[in-house]
mmCIF file of C-alpha atoms in Angstrom:
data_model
loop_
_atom_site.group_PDB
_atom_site.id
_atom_site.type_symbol
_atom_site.label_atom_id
_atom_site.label_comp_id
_atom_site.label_asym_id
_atom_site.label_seq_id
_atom_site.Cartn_x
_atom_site.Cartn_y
_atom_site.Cartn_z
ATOM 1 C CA UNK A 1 -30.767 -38.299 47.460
ATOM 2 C CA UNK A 2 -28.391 -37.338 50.390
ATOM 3 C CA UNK A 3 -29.623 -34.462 52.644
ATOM 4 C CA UNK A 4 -29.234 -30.963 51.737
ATOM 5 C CA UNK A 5 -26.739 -29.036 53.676
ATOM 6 C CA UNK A 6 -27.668 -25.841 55.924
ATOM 7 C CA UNK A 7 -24.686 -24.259 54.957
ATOM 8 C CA UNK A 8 -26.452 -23.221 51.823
ATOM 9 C CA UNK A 9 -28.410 -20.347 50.971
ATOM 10 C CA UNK A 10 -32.155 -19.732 50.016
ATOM 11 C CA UNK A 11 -31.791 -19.755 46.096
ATOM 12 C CA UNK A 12 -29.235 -22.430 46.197
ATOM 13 C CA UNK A 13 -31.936 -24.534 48.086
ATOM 14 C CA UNK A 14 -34.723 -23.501 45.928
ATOM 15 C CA UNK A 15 -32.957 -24.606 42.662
ATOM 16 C CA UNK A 16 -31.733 -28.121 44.019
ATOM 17 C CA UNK A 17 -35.122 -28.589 44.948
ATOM 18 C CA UNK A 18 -36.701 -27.661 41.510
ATOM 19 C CA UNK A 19 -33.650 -29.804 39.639
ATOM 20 C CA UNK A 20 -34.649 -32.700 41.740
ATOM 21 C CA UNK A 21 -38.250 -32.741 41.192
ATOM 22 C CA UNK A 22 -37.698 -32.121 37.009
ATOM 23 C CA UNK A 23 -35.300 -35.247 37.742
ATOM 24 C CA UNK A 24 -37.772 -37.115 39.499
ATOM 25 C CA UNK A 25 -40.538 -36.138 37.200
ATOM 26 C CA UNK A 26 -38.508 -37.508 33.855
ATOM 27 C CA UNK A 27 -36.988 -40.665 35.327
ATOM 28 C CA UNK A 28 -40.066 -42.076 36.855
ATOM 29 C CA UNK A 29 -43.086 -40.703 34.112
ATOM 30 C CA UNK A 30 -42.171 -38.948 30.910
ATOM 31 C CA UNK A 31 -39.632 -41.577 29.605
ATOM 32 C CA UNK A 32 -41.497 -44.467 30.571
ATOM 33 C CA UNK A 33 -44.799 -43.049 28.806
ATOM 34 C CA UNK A 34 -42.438 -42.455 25.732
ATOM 35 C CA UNK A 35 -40.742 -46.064 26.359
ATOM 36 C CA UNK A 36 -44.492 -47.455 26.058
ATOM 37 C CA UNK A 37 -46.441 -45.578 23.424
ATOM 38 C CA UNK A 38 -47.006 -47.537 20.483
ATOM 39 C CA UNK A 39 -49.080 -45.037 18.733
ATOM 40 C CA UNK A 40 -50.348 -42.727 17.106
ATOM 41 C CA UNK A 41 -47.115 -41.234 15.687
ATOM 42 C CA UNK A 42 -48.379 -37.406 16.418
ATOM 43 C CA UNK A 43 -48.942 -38.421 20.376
ATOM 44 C CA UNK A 44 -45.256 -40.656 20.353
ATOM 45 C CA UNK A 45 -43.380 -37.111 18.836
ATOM 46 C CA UNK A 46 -45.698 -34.454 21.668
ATOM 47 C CA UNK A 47 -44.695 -36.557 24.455
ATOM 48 C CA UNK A 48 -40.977 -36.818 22.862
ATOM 49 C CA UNK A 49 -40.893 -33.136 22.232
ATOM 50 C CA UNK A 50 -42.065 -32.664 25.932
ATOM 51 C CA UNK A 51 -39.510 -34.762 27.437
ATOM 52 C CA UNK A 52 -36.547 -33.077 25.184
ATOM 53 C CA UNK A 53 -37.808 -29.599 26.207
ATOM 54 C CA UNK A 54 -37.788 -31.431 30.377
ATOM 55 C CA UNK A 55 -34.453 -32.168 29.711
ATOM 56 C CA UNK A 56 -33.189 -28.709 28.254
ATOM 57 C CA UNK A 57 -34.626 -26.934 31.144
ATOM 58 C CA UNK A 58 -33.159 -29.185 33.871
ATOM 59 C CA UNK A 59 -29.529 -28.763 31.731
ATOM 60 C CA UNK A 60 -30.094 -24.599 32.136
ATOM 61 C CA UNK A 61 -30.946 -24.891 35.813
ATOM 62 C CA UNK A 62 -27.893 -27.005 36.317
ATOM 63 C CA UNK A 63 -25.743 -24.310 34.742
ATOM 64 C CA UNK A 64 -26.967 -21.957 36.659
ATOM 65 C CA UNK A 65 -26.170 -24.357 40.073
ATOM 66 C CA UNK A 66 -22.611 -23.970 38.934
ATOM 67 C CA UNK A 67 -22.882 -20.020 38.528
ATOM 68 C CA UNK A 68 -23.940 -20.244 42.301
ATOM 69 C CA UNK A 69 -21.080 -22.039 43.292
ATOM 70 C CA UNK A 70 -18.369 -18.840 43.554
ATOM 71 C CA UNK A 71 -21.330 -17.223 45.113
ATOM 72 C CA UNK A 72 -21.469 -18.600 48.146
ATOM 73 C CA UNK A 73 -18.918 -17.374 51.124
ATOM 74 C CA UNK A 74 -17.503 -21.127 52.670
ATOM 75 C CA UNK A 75 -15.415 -23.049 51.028
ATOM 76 C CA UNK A 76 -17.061 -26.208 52.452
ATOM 77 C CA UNK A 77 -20.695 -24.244 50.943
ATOM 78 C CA UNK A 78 -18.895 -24.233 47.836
ATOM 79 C CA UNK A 79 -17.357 -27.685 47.464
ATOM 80 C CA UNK A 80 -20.696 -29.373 48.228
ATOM 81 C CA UNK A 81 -22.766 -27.173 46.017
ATOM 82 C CA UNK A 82 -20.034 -28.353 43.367
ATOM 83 C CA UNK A 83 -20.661 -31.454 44.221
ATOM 84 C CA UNK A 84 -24.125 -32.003 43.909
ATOM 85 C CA UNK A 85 -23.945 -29.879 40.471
ATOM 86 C CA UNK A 86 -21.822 -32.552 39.416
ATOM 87 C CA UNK A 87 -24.091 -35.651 40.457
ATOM 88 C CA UNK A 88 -26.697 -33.477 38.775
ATOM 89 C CA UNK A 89 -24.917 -33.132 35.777
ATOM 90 C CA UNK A 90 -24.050 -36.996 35.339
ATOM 91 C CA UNK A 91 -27.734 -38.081 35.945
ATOM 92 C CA UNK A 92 -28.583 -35.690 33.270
ATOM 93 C CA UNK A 93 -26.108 -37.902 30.926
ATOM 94 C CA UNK A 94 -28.083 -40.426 32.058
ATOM 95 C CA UNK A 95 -31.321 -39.100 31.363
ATOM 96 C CA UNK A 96 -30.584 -38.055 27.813
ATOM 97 C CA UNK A 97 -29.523 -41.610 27.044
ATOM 98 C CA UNK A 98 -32.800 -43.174 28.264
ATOM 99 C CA UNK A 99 -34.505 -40.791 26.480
ATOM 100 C CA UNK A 100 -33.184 -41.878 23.201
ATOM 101 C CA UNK A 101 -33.629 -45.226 23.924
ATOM 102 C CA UNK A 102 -37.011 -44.341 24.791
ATOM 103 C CA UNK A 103 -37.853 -42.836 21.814
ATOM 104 C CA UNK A 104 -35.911 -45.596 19.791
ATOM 105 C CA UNK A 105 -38.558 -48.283 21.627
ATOM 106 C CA UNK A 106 -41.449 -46.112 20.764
ATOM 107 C CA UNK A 107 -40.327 -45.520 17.136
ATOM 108 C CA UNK A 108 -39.865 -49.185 16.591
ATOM 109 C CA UNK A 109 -43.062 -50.225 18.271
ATOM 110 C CA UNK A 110 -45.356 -48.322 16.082
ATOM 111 C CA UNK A 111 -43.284 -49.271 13.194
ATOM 112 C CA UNK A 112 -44.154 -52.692 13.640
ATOM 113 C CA UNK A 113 -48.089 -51.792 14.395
ATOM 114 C CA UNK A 114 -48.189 -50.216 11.218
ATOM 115 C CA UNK A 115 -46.529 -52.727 8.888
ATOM 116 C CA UNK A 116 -48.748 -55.409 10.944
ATOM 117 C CA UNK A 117 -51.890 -53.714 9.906
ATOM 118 C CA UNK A 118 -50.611 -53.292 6.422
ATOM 119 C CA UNK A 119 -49.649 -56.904 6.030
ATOM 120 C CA UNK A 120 -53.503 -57.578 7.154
ATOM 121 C CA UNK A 121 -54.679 -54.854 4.678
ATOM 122 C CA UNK A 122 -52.555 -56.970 2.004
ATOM 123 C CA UNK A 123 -54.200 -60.132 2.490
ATOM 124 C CA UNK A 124 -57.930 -59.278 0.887
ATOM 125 C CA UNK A 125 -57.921 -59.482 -2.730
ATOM 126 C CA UNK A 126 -59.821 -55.828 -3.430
ATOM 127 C CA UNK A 127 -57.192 -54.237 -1.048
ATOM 128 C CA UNK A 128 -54.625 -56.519 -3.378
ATOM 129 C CA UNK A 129 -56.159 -54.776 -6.731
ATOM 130 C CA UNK A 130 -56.175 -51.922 -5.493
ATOM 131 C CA UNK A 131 -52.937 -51.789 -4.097
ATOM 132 C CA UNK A 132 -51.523 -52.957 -7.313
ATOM 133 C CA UNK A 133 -53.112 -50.277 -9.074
ATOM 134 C CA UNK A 134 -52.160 -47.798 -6.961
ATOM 135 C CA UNK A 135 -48.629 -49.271 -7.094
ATOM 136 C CA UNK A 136 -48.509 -48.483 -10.689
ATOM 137 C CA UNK A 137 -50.314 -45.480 -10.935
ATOM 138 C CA UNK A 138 -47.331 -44.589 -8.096
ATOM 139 C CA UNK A 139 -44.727 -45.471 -10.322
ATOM 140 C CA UNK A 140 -46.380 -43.957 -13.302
ATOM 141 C CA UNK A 141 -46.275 -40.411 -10.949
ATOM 142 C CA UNK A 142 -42.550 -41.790 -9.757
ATOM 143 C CA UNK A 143 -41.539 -41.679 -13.033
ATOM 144 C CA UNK A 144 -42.959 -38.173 -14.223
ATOM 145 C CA UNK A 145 -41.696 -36.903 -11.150
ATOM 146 C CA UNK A 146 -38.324 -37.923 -11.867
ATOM 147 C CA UNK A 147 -38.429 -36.520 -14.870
ATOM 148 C CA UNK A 148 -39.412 -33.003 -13.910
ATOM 149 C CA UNK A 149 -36.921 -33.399 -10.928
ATOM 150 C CA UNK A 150 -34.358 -34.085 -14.243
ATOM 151 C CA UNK A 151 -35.876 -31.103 -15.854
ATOM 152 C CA UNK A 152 -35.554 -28.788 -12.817
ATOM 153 C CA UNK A 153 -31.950 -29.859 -12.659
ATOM 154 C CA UNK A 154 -30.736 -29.560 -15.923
ATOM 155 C CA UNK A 155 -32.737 -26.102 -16.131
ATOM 156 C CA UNK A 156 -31.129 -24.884 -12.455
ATOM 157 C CA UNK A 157 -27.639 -26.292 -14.126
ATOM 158 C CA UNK A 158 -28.268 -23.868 -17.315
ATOM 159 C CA UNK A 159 -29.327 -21.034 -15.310
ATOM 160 C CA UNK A 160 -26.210 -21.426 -12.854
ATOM 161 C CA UNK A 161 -23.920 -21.879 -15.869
ATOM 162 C CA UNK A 162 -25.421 -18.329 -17.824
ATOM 163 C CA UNK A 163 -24.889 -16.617 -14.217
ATOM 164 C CA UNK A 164 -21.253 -17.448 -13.968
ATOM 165 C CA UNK A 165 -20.942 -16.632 -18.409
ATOM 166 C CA UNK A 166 -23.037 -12.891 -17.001
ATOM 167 C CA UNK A 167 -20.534 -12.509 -14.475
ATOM 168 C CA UNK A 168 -17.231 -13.251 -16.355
ATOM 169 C CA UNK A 169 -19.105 -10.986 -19.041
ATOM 170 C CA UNK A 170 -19.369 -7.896 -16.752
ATOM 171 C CA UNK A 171 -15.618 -8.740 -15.012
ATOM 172 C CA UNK A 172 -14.151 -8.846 -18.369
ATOM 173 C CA UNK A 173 -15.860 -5.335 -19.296
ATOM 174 C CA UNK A 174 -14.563 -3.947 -15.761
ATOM 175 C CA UNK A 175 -11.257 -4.910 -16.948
ATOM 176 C CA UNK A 176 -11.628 -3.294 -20.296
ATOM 177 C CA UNK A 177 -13.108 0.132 -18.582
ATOM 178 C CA UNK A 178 -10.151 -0.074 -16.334
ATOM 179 C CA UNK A 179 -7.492 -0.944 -19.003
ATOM 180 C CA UNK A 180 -8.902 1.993 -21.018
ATOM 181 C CA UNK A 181 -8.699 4.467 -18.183
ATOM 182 C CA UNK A 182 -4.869 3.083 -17.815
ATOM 183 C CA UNK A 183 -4.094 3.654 -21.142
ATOM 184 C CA UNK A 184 -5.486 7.070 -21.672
ATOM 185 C CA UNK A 185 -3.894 8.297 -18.286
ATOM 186 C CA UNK A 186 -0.441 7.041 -20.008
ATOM 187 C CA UNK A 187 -0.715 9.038 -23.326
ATOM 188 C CA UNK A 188 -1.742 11.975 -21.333
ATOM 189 C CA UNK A 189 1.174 11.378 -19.239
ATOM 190 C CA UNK A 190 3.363 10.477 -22.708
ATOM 191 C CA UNK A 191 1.852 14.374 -23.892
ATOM 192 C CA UNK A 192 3.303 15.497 -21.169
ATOM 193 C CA UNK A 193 6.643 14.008 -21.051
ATOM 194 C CA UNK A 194 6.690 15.159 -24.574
ATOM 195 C CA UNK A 195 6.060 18.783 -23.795
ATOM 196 C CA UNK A 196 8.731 19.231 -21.454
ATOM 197 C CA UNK A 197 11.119 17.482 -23.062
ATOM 198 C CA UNK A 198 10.578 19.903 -26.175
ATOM 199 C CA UNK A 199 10.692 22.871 -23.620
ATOM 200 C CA UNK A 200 13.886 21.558 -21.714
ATOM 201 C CA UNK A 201 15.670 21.060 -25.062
ATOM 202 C CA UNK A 202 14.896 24.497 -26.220
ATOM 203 C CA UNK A 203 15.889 25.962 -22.727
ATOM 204 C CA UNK A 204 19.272 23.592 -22.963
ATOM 205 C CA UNK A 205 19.898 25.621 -26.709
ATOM 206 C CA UNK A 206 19.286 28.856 -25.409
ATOM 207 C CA UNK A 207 21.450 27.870 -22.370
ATOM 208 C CA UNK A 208 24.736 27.107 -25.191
ATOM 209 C CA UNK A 209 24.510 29.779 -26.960
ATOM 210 C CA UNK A 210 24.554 31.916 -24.050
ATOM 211 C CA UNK A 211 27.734 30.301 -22.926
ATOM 212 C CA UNK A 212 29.660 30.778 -25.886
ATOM 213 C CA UNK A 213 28.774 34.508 -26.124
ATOM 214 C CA UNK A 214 29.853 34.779 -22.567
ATOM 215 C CA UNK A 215 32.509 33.392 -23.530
ATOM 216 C CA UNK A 216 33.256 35.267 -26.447
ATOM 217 C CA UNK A 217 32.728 38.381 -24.178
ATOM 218 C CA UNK A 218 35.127 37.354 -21.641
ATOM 219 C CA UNK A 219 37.708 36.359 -23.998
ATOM 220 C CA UNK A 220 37.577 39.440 -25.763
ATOM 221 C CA UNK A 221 37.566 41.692 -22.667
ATOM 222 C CA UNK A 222 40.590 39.766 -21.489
ATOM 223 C CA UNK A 223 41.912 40.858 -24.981
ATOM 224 C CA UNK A 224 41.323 44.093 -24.577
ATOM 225 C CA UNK A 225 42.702 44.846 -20.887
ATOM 226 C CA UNK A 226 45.853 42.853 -21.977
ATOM 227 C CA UNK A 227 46.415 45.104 -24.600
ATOM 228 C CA UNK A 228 45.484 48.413 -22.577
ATOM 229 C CA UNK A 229 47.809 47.025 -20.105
ATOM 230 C CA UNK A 230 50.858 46.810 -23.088
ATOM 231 C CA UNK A 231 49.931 50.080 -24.074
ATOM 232 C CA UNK A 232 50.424 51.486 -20.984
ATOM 233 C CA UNK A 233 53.779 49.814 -19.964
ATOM 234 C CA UNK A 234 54.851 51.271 -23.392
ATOM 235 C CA UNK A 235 53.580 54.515 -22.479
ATOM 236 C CA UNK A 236 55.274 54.401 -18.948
ATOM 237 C CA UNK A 237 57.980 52.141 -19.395
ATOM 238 C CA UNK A 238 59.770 52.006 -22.720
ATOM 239 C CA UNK A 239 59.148 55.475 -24.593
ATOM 240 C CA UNK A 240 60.143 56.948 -21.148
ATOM 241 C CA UNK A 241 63.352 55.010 -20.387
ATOM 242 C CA UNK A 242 64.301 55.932 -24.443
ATOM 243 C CA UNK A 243 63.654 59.380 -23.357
ATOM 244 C CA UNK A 244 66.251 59.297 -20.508
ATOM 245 C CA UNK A 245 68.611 56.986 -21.876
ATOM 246 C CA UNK A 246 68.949 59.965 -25.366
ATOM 247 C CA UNK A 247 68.846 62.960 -22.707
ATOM 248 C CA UNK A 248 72.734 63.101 -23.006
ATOM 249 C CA UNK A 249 72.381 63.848 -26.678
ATOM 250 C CA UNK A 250 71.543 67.592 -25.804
ATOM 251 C CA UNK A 251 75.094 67.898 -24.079
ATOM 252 C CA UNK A 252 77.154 67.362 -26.762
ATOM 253 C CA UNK A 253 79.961 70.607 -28.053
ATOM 254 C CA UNK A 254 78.707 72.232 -31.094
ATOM 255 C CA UNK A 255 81.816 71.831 -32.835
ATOM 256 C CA UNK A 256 81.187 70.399 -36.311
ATOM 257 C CA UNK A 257 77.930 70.069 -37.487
ATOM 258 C CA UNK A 258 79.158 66.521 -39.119
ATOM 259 C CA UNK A 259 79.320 64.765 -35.923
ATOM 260 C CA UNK A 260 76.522 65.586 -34.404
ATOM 261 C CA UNK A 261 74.412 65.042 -37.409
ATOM 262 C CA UNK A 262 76.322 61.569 -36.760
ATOM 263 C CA UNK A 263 74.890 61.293 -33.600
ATOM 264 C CA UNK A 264 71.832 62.504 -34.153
ATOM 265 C CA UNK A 265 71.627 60.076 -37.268
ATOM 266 C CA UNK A 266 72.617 57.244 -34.974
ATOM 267 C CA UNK A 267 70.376 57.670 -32.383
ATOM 268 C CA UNK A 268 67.200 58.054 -34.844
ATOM 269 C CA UNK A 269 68.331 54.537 -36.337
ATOM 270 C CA UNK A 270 68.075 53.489 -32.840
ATOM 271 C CA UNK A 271 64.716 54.400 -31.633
ATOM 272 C CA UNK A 272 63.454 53.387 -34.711
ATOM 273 C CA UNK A 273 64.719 49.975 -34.221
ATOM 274 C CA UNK A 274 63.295 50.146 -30.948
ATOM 275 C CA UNK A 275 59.984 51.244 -32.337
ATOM 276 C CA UNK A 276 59.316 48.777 -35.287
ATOM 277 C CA UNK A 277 60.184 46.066 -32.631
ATOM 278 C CA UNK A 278 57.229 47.576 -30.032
ATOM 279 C CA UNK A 279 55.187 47.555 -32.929
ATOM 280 C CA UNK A 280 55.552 43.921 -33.760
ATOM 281 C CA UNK A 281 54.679 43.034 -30.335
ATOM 282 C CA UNK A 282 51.808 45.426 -29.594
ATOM 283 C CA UNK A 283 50.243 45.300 -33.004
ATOM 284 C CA UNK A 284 50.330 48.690 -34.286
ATOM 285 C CA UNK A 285 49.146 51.154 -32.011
ATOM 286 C CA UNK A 286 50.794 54.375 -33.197
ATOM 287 C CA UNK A 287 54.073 55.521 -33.469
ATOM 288 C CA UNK A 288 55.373 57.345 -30.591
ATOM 289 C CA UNK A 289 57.395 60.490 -32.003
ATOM 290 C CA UNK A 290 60.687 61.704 -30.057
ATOM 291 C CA UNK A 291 62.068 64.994 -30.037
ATOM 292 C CA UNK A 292 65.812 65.522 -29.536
ATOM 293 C CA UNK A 293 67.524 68.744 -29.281
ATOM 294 C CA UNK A 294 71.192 69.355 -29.359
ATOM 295 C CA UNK A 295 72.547 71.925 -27.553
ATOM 296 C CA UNK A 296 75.575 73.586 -28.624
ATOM 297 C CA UNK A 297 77.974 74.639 -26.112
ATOM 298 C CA UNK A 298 79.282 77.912 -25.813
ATOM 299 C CA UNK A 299 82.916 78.385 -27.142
ATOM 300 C CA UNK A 300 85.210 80.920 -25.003
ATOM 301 C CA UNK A 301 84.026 84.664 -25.672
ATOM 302 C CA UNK A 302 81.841 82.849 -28.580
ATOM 303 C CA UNK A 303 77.771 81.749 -28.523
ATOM 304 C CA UNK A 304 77.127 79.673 -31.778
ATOM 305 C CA UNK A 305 73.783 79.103 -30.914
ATOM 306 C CA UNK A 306 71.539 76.064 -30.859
ATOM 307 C CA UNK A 307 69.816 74.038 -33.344
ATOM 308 C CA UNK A 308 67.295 71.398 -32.675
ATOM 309 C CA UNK A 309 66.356 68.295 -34.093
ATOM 310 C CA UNK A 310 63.041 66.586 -34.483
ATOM 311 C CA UNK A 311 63.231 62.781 -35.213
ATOM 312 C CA UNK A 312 59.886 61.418 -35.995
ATOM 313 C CA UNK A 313 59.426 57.550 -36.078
#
């Protein structure tokens, strides 16, 4: 091993030192003793457990060599630290493979001790007899094992086949629970639907046939303020203007009673024209009634009087 740099610190020391005495320890003892035991087999696997548990150990304590490596300060601390972790870690390649090889050596030296000493067992003819009876007795207990092995199988095959039926059994019931649930949610929901439909149908009725009396209502107020409207022009208008357009008739001479019964005649044929045609277009709202009076003049020295005549139409 090359000398240990003084650049390093206590623990760093301490651990190389402990690696390389574990090395030391396994290279030159344990796997040799496990290279040349040839028996018994319970001594071959204590010493091979002890050299696997060597080799664990020294693989932890070189991990934790490379943990110490960022912990030191120098960079020329921490390169050589690195570098002996990595000699370490290559040697402990190596050791694992002698190891095996060890234990391979070992393993195939008592296997040949054992089958020598059987092949000298073999040889007397009481071991031979009884070795052949034991041979068939063995295969007589081979066989009725293998048949309860066949047993145990076909029985563990059964079992695992009425597990999976039990399970389909109780998924197929979830299924029905949950298809249930589904369907009686819908014809709730379907009772529903029902219900206000009925209720929006009825509302929609009572909706039309309060339109159409609204309807009827406004129609027939429009009606009735068109023909309050008529009445009134007639009122204002037309029995007014007749009233004017006649006032002449009371100026007329008194002189012959025939002529102005004429006139008077005339004029009453006239507004009653002009009546029967308001009529037609109002619709029979009472006759209006005019009076017209006809004023006789006075002669010279002479006062014949006056008459009056009321037309009614």
């Amino acid at each position: 091993m090359p000398p240990i740099p003084t650049t390093l610190d206590a623990e760093a020391l301490s651990l190389i030192e402990s690696i390389e005495r574990r090395h030391n320890d396994l290279s030159t003892f344990q796997i040799p003793r496990l290279k040349a035991c040839t028996g018994p087999l319970t001594t071959q696997q204590a010493w091979a457990a002890e050299v696997r548990e060597d080799i664990e150990g020294l693989a932890k304590q070189i991990e934790e060599l490379d943990v110490l490596v960022d912990d030191h300060r120098t960079e020329r601390a921490r390169r050589e630290l690195r570098r002996r972790a990595e000699v370490f870690r290559d040697s402990l390649v190596n050791l694992r493979k002698d190891s095996r090889a060890a234990l391979l050596a070992s393993k195939y030296a008592i296997d040949s001790q054992s089958l020598s000493q059987r092949e000298e067992l073999m040889r007397s003819p009481a071991i031979r007899e009884k070795s052949t009876s034991s041979s068939s007795e063995k295969v007589t207990e081979d066989a009725l094992m293998k048949a309860n092995h066949d047993v145990t199988e076909a029985l563990q095959r059964t079992i695992g086949l009425m597990q999976k039926e039990l399970e389909r059994s109780v998924l197929s019931s979830q299924l029905l629970e949950s298809s249930t649930a589904t369907l009686q949610s819908a014809s709730k929901t379907h009772d529903t639907l029902d219900l206000i439909l009925g209720a929006s149908k009825q509302l929609i009725t009572a909706l039309e046939k309060t339109d159409w009396l609204d309807r009827i209502l406004i129609i027939s107020g429009l009606v009735f303020f068109g023909l309050v409207v008529l009445f009134i022009l007639k009122q204002r208008i037309i029995d007014r203007g007749l009233r004017i357009a006649f006032f002449w008739t009371r100026l007329l001479p008194s002189s012959g009673s025939s002529t102005r019964a004429v006139v008077v005649q005339k004029a009453g044929e006239v507004v009653a024209t002009a009546s029967a045609v308001l009529e037609s277009s109002i619709g029979g709202h009472g006759s209006p009634s005019f009076t017209i009076s006809a004023t006789e003049p006075w002669t010279t020295g002479q006062h014949s009087g006056s008459g009056g005549v009321h037309v009614e139409l």
